[in-house]
Amino acid sequence: MIHFVLLISRQGKVRLTKWYSPYSQKERTKVIRELSGTILSRGPKLCNFVEWRGYKVVYKRYASLYFCMCIDQDDNELEVLEIIHHFVEILDRYFGSVCELDLIFNFHKAYYILDEILIAGELQESSKKTVARLIAAQDSLVEQAKEQAGTISNMIAQATK
Amino acid sequence: MDQLKMIGRELAMGSQGGFGQSKEFLDLIKSIGETRSKAEEDRIVLREIETLKTRLGNPNTPKFKLKEYLVRLLYVEMLGHDASFGYIYAVKMTHDENLLFKRTGYLAVTLFLNEDHDLIILIVNTIQKDLRSDNYLVVCAALNAACRLINEETIPAVLPQVVELLGHHKEAVRKKAVMALYRFHQRAPGSVSHLVSNFRKRLCDNDPGVMGATLCPLFDLITIDVNSYKDLVISFVNILKQVAERRLPRSYDYRHMPAPFIQIKLLKILGLLGNGDKKASEHMYTIVGDIMRKFDSTSNIGNAVLYECICCVSSIHPNPKLLETAADAISKFLKSDSHNLRYLGIDALGRLTKINPEIAEQHQLAVIDCLEDLDDTLKRKTFELLYKMTKSSNVEVIVNCMVDYMININDNHFKTEIASRCVELAEQFAPSNQWFIQTMNKVFEHAGDLVNAKVAHNLMRLIAEGFGEDDNIVDSQLRSSAVESYTRIIGEPILPSAFLQVICWVLGEYGTADGKYSASYISGKLCDVAEALSTDEIVKAYAVTALGKIYSFEIAAGRKVNLLPECESLIEELLASHSTDLQQRAYELRALIGLDAHVVANLMPMDASCEDIEIDKGLSFLDGYIQQAIENGAQPYVSESERLGMSNISNFKSQEQHEFLTHSLRFEAYELPKPSMTPQVPPVLASPTELFPVSVPYYHTEVNYSTTPVPSISSAGSSELQLRLDGVQKKWGHPSYFSPTSSTLNSDAAKIQNGSTKPDSVGSANSEARHVSYDSRKPQVEISPEKQKLAASLFGGASKSDRRQSSSSQKVPKNNSHAAYKSHVEKTATSDTGAQKTSQPPSDLLDLGETTGTSILPSLDPFKQLEGVLDQTQDPTSLNTGGFSGTDAPDIMSLYVDTSLRDQGNSTANLLSTVNDSSSLLSGFSDATNRTGHGGNTVAQLTQKLSEGPNHKDSLEKDATVRQMGVTPSGQNPNLFKDLLG
């Protein structure tokens, strides 16, 4: 099971966090600090895995961004590495040559995409096409909703209520 | 008016912001991005929090602004600040009718709240409502939230709807419903145990995504209870076969592998089902063998599947042929340059050595290389392997390696683990007492405070009980060598507390036992320890008790005792100690010294720490005293459970009715109030109970109601006027008293079954012989002598005797099973062909009839061909290394990104032109594809793919927007614009 997903920039800034196991806010900060310390200091040729507190953290660097996932002791590390890549490819397809800035400014969209790939700490969908279709359906519905909410009359009604 | 102005501004800004966000938000992110210190960042965030607090609290804030504020709040919390003040607004937003806001609300609550948060109860109702929505996307959003937020108490509220959704017409909903049910099962297995059969049903779902999702819960269920799922072995094997034969839709392919993630999950399940079950395993051999043969070693995912195959092979009933293939694969892993693969190789080796210890020997040098590697992860994994292959012959080398490593690391978690492993190995395989004590000393010295207190107690027990079953001489040797080394070590300035405790205890018990040291010498040492550690009360207590033991042994032996002056002063000091424990020990010590030899010998017998002490738990020796007291008019003792039961006794009847109602929350709507004529029976009691299909065992049933007559406070008449508190108190009130499980105090200390730990004499001649044989095998590689030595001591040694045994005993079964395997293969082959003829029609577990048609044409993959063309333009050497070294195997996408990247600043334009100039390429393609007869539509597809794929124009545009906003690539963030997949 994946316990959490972290996206950290090379400067140690957090770009996205998703927790599938309960961690308090305090623990979260501690985990992030601890892990970014270990992972950012690792050399480029080393394993993409780090053993940590009885778990394993699989990470991969894309440009300046580190994608990390924490998994159980008996999970398949290479598979998780590919899950990360799967996620990045879907992001890439969605944003069109995704770069770190996309994720900084649209982190909530990245969350929606992640929610279609992972659920309850497991991979729920391994077909890129299915994920893309679902996200597109959501987006179009949201567009409709936006139009509905964005009409002037609606806004005035809201503002004057 | 202000509001309208703001709206106007918003509208004007709508197109300006870029990234679809408001200017304000972009500014926030930008300013945080440009901070140079954590303090500066904190300042900005705190200001932002203040802004959000006032804006969110303002009742006039329009909804679309609220939504943005929530996203900003998410951002603030992501940066590690407390945003709890805004949680309630997120909850409120989930109630909104508009999907745009609802979705943001759900996203925010799933990120903000943990399952045990108090606000969850406010969301349950919304989730309930949304699960019934006509819009499947709303249902999906609600299921996502349910997975994250529904806890044990709220499961009953949504369970019926989730189960209903398992049959929804949209596969996305079914899939999420399966996962939600799985999550509920994880949270509270009892609450959904009656629904487990649903997972079996969903396994046959038409949609591969749903089937794949079902494997997660099934894996968990099978882990818990293998036997009730043995009937599914054949189904799983069939599914795996179909997946491997590319019967799934193309969209599940990943790097040209058919649905590898599903394959991995299936292999995991098969590994569980086949563990120790020969019959079940036999079904799996063919398909696992096929997958291992066909695997693709150039891609990461191929290796992931292969690794999972090895895990499966090592878990199921062993099959020599598969084991051989697995061993080959492992040696490929170990020879690889990629650290990842070597890591997996070491891990896999550890799994296989359990079945066949010889395998590790073939790779001894690779293992040693990994052990000496700079990569800490790899090193640790190798230590794990060594731990698994420790024998009495190599224990010294391995444990010494581990201890050396342990001394040099800072990671406490791993230090603890490795220390307890050292202790375990030393206990199991120690070749000599001396070595054992020395090793333990080292471990305790460096990790004493990290190891579990149990380990220290274990060590004491081990020294007390000894290794040998009956051999008293060996035991006393062990003790005296322990005492000797401890008297030496005790002088060290800083020792961990746990270690000092052990030292004090051992010196107290056995310090004077062999007559080598005088009582005054030992007691002097103990006093020093107690003096030096003025703050550590536990060690002090150990020291004082040890002193007591030393002196009482002396008295019992009839010698005259002279208290040392420092000992006197220590006792004086402790008599006035703040710690009552220390005080008591000091008083006891003083009392002991004053007694005569006979009494002392009874109180503190020599070497009696292993004897059982009988305790009269019923305190029967006090019976006479109690009898007397009662006769004199004292009240008899009333136990706590009786005292508690007293208050309930008056309402004993309604108690039982309450029991199943009070323990869980109710989520159904309130009933309409009815004018009731019987106020004594509250309507709650009469409500139907079907809403609670699961009855959780109620803990109050333990209370003993049949009590002895007690003075009842509540008389029948007054009870009607009192508040009805019965049943209320159960959830939050005083916990009921559990009668403690009668723990037998007779310490049935499990004797350690060490067996004889005679060291297999590791002759140097023996290991040298191994050298020679190894060298002759691999003469071309130059290996440093130290490495060889290490290898020999790790892998050589006992293997000679072990090996002869095993090889002679293995030869016969090997042939047998080979033959058996062959016949099995033939059988399965024939049955396969038989099955295949019939299995195309509906007997297929996955009804993927439509897709089978297209999957017959795998050789015509247009992408492969395109790749082939493009590959030629690339540097061939970079391709060779590309497969392993973390960069991706050549595929279309990475090529694209490559090109768009290079385009930004350098000169490999010819590559670009090949892509951009796709018309010529495509015409070539259409030729190729036309020849095979599928021309038109594949080309169309291809062109479409090309245009929709990532494009360097996109990134240029993005670059422009960002520059407009004022984010420019500086020395600090040169990479922000870089494509991630580059």
GROMACS .gro file of C-alpha atoms in nm, chain B residues 130-327:
model
  198
  291ASP     CA    1  -2.421   1.240  -0.347
  292LEU     CA    2  -2.388   0.865  -0.367
  293ARG     CA    3  -2.749   0.868  -0.486
  294SER     CA    4  -2.687   1.134  -0.750
  295ASP     CA    5  -2.778   1.076  -1.114
  296ASN     CA    6  -2.454   1.228  -1.230
  297TYR     CA    7  -2.186   0.963  -1.219
  298LEU     CA    8  -1.912   1.220  -1.172
  299VAL     CA    9  -2.075   1.340  -0.852
  300VAL     CA   10  -2.095   0.981  -0.737
  301CYS     CA   11  -1.728   0.936  -0.817
  302ALA     CA   12  -1.635   1.244  -0.617
  303ALA     CA   13  -1.839   1.119  -0.324
  304LEU     CA   14  -1.677   0.774  -0.343
  305ASN     CA   15  -1.333   0.933  -0.347
  306ALA     CA   16  -1.422   1.120  -0.033
  307ALA     CA   17  -1.573   0.811   0.124
  308CYS     CA   18  -1.247   0.622   0.074
  309ARG     CA   19  -1.059   0.885   0.263
  310LEU     CA   20  -1.300   1.001   0.529
  311ILE     CA   21  -1.547   0.735   0.631
  312ASN     CA   22  -1.440   0.580   0.958
  313GLU     CA   23  -1.551   0.281   1.153
  314GLU     CA   24  -1.841   0.464   1.312
  315THR     CA   25  -1.979   0.606   0.991
  316ILE     CA   26  -1.942   0.300   0.769
  317PRO     CA   27  -2.300   0.180   0.835
  318ALA     CA   28  -2.430   0.511   0.706
  319VAL     CA   29  -2.295   0.471   0.354
  320LEU     CA   30  -2.248   0.098   0.327
  321PRO     CA   31  -2.582   0.008   0.167
  322GLN     CA   32  -2.535   0.269  -0.106
  323VAL     CA   33  -2.178   0.168  -0.178
  324VAL     CA   34  -2.286  -0.193  -0.216
  325GLU     CA   35  -2.559  -0.084  -0.452
  326LEU     CA   36  -2.307   0.109  -0.660
  327LEU     CA   37  -2.112  -0.211  -0.722
  328GLY     CA   38  -2.370  -0.274  -0.992
  329HIS     CA   39  -2.363   0.075  -1.142
  330HIS     CA   40  -2.362   0.095  -1.520
  331LYS     CA   41  -2.049   0.314  -1.530
  332GLU     CA   42  -1.728   0.120  -1.483
  333ALA     CA   43  -1.558   0.416  -1.314
  334VAL     CA   44  -1.822   0.406  -1.042
  335ARG     CA   45  -1.801   0.030  -0.998
  336LYS     CA   46  -1.427   0.053  -0.965
  337LYS     CA   47  -1.441   0.320  -0.700
  338ALA     CA   48  -1.716   0.137  -0.516
  339VAL     CA   49  -1.494  -0.172  -0.500
  340MET     CA   50  -1.210   0.037  -0.364
  341ALA     CA   51  -1.437   0.205  -0.111
  342LEU     CA   52  -1.557  -0.131   0.013
  343TYR     CA   53  -1.196  -0.242   0.030
  344ARG     CA   54  -1.113   0.061   0.237
  345PHE     CA   55  -1.400  -0.014   0.474
  346HIS     CA   56  -1.269  -0.365   0.507
  347GLN     CA   57  -0.929  -0.229   0.602
  348ARG     CA   58  -1.078   0.008   0.857
  349ALA     CA   59  -1.319  -0.234   1.019
  350PRO     CA   60  -1.317  -0.586   0.881
  351GLY     CA   61  -1.614  -0.681   1.093
  352SER     CA   62  -1.845  -0.427   0.940
  353VAL     CA   63  -1.824  -0.561   0.586
  354SER     CA   64  -1.739  -0.926   0.645
  355HIS     CA   65  -2.079  -1.033   0.512
  356LEU     CA   66  -2.014  -0.849   0.185
  357VAL     CA   67  -1.688  -1.015   0.096
  358SER     CA   68  -1.852  -1.232  -0.167
  359ASN     CA   69  -1.908  -0.916  -0.372
  360PHE     CA   70  -1.539  -0.901  -0.445
  361ARG     CA   71  -1.549  -1.246  -0.601
  362LYS     CA   72  -1.837  -1.137  -0.819
  363ARG     CA   73  -1.660  -0.822  -0.933
  364LEU     CA   74  -1.359  -1.027  -1.034
  365CYS     CA   75  -1.563  -1.132  -1.336
  366ASP     CA   76  -1.650  -0.776  -1.429
  367ASN     CA   77  -1.651  -0.689  -1.795
  368ASP     CA   78  -1.423  -0.396  -1.742
  369PRO     CA   79  -1.056  -0.476  -1.686
  370GLY     CA   80  -1.020  -0.168  -1.466
  371VAL     CA   81  -1.281  -0.298  -1.224
  372MET     CA   82  -1.128  -0.644  -1.231
  373GLY     CA   83  -0.786  -0.493  -1.160
  374ALA     CA   84  -0.922  -0.293  -0.869
  375THR     CA   85  -1.085  -0.605  -0.724
  376LEU     CA   86  -0.746  -0.769  -0.698
  377CYS     CA   87  -0.650  -0.528  -0.417
  378PRO     CA   88  -0.916  -0.640  -0.170
  379LEU     CA   89  -0.877  -1.001  -0.275
  380PHE     CA   90  -0.505  -0.983  -0.207
  381ASP     CA   91  -0.575  -0.861   0.146
  382LEU     CA   92  -0.842  -1.120   0.207
  383ILE     CA   93  -0.621  -1.399   0.083
  384THR     CA   94  -0.336  -1.280   0.303
  385ILE     CA   95  -0.564  -1.320   0.602
  386ASP     CA   96  -0.725  -1.647   0.509
  387VAL     CA   97  -0.570  -1.846   0.227
  388ASN     CA   98  -0.778  -2.156   0.251
  389SER     CA   99  -1.116  -2.011   0.163
  390TYR     CA  100  -0.983  -1.883  -0.168
  391LYS     CA  101  -0.810  -2.192  -0.299
  392ASP     CA  102  -1.097  -2.243  -0.540
  393LEU     CA  103  -1.000  -1.926  -0.721
  394VAL     CA  104  -0.652  -2.050  -0.815
  395ILE     CA  105  -0.762  -2.165  -1.157
  396SER     CA  106  -0.950  -1.841  -1.223
  397PHE     CA  107  -0.649  -1.632  -1.133
  398VAL     CA  108  -0.422  -1.845  -1.349
  399ASN     CA  109  -0.668  -1.807  -1.636
  400ILE     CA  110  -0.685  -1.432  -1.597
  401LEU     CA  111  -0.310  -1.406  -1.584
  402LYS     CA  112  -0.285  -1.619  -1.895
  403GLN     CA  113  -0.529  -1.399  -2.080
  404VAL     CA  114  -0.352  -1.085  -1.970
  405ALA     CA  115  -0.016  -1.222  -2.078
  406GLU     CA  116  -0.164  -1.322  -2.412
  407ARG     CA  117  -0.269  -0.961  -2.470
  408ARG     CA  118  -0.639  -1.018  -2.449
  409LEU     CA  119  -0.692  -0.691  -2.264
  410PRO     CA  120  -0.758  -0.371  -2.457
  411ARG     CA  121  -0.456  -0.197  -2.590
  412SER     CA  122  -0.500   0.099  -2.359
  413TYR     CA  123  -0.382  -0.120  -2.070
  414ASP     CA  124  -0.046  -0.178  -2.234
  415TYR     CA  125   0.239  -0.005  -2.067
  416ARG     CA  126   0.571   0.012  -2.249
  417HIS     CA  127   0.456  -0.266  -2.480
  418MET     CA  128   0.384  -0.495  -2.188
  419PRO     CA  129   0.027  -0.616  -2.157
  420ALA     CA  130  -0.124  -0.469  -1.837
  421PRO     CA  131   0.188  -0.518  -1.623
  422PHE     CA  132   0.035  -0.372  -1.310
  423ILE     CA  133  -0.241  -0.628  -1.319
  424GLN     CA  134   0.010  -0.902  -1.387
  425ILE     CA  135   0.210  -0.803  -1.081
  426LYS     CA  136  -0.095  -0.804  -0.858
  427LEU     CA  137  -0.196  -1.145  -0.989
  428LEU     CA  138   0.151  -1.286  -0.935
  429LYS     CA  139   0.141  -1.162  -0.578
  430ILE     CA  140  -0.189  -1.337  -0.522
  431LEU     CA  141  -0.065  -1.658  -0.680
  432GLY     CA  142   0.240  -1.647  -0.457
  433LEU     CA  143   0.014  -1.643  -0.154
  434LEU     CA  144  -0.216  -1.914  -0.280
  435GLY     CA  145   0.062  -2.147  -0.384
  436ASN     CA  146   0.260  -2.113  -0.064
  437GLY     CA  147   0.309  -2.463   0.072
  438ASP     CA  148   0.038  -2.603  -0.153
  439LYS     CA  149   0.172  -2.838  -0.413
  440LYS     CA  150  -0.154  -2.892  -0.593
  441ALA     CA  151  -0.230  -2.525  -0.632
  442SER     CA  152   0.127  -2.451  -0.734
  443GLU     CA  153   0.117  -2.701  -1.016
  444HIS     CA  154  -0.148  -2.496  -1.190
  445MET     CA  155   0.080  -2.196  -1.189
  446TYR     CA  156   0.408  -2.337  -1.317
  447THR     CA  157   0.330  -2.307  -1.686
  448ILE     CA  158   0.207  -1.950  -1.688
  449VAL     CA  159   0.475  -1.818  -1.453
  450GLY     CA  160   0.738  -1.992  -1.664
  451ASP     CA  161   0.592  -1.838  -1.979
  452ILE     CA  162   0.598  -1.490  -1.836
  453MET     CA  163   0.956  -1.529  -1.720
  454ARG     CA  164   1.065  -1.649  -2.057
  455LYS     CA  165   0.894  -1.373  -2.248
  456PHE     CA  166   0.993  -1.083  -2.029
  457ASP     CA  167   1.144  -0.765  -2.163
  458SER     CA  168   1.467  -0.682  -1.988
  459THR     CA  169   1.509  -0.339  -2.139
  460SER     CA  170   1.230  -0.169  -1.954
  461ASN     CA  171   1.186  -0.110  -1.586
  462ILE     CA  172   0.839  -0.251  -1.588
  463GLY     CA  173   0.961  -0.571  -1.751
  464ASN     CA  174   1.205  -0.615  -1.469
  465ALA     CA  175   0.936  -0.536  -1.216
  466VAL     CA  176   0.725  -0.820  -1.352
  467LEU     CA  177   1.025  -1.050  -1.359
  468TYR     CA  178   1.107  -0.967  -1.001
  469GLU     CA  179   0.752  -1.041  -0.900
  470CYS     CA  180   0.780  -1.374  -1.080
  471ILE     CA  181   1.087  -1.458  -0.875
  472CYS     CA  182   0.902  -1.368  -0.557
  473CYS     CA  183   0.615  -1.589  -0.669
  474VAL     CA  184   0.845  -1.879  -0.757
  475SER     CA  185   1.020  -1.859  -0.422
  476SER     CA  186   0.690  -1.855  -0.240
  477ILE     CA  187   0.504  -2.141  -0.411
  478HIS     CA  188   0.590  -2.508  -0.390
  479PRO     CA  189   0.938  -2.529  -0.540
  480ASN     CA  190   0.977  -2.630  -0.899
  481PRO     CA  191   1.336  -2.698  -1.007
  482LYS     CA  192   1.300  -2.563  -1.356
  483LEU     CA  193   1.144  -2.237  -1.244
  484LEU     CA  194   1.401  -2.201  -0.970
  485GLU     CA  195   1.671  -2.236  -1.228
  486THR     CA  196   1.516  -1.964  -1.443
  487ALA     CA  197   1.479  -1.748  -1.136
  488ALA     CA  198   1.843  -1.798  -1.046
   0.00000   0.00000   0.00000
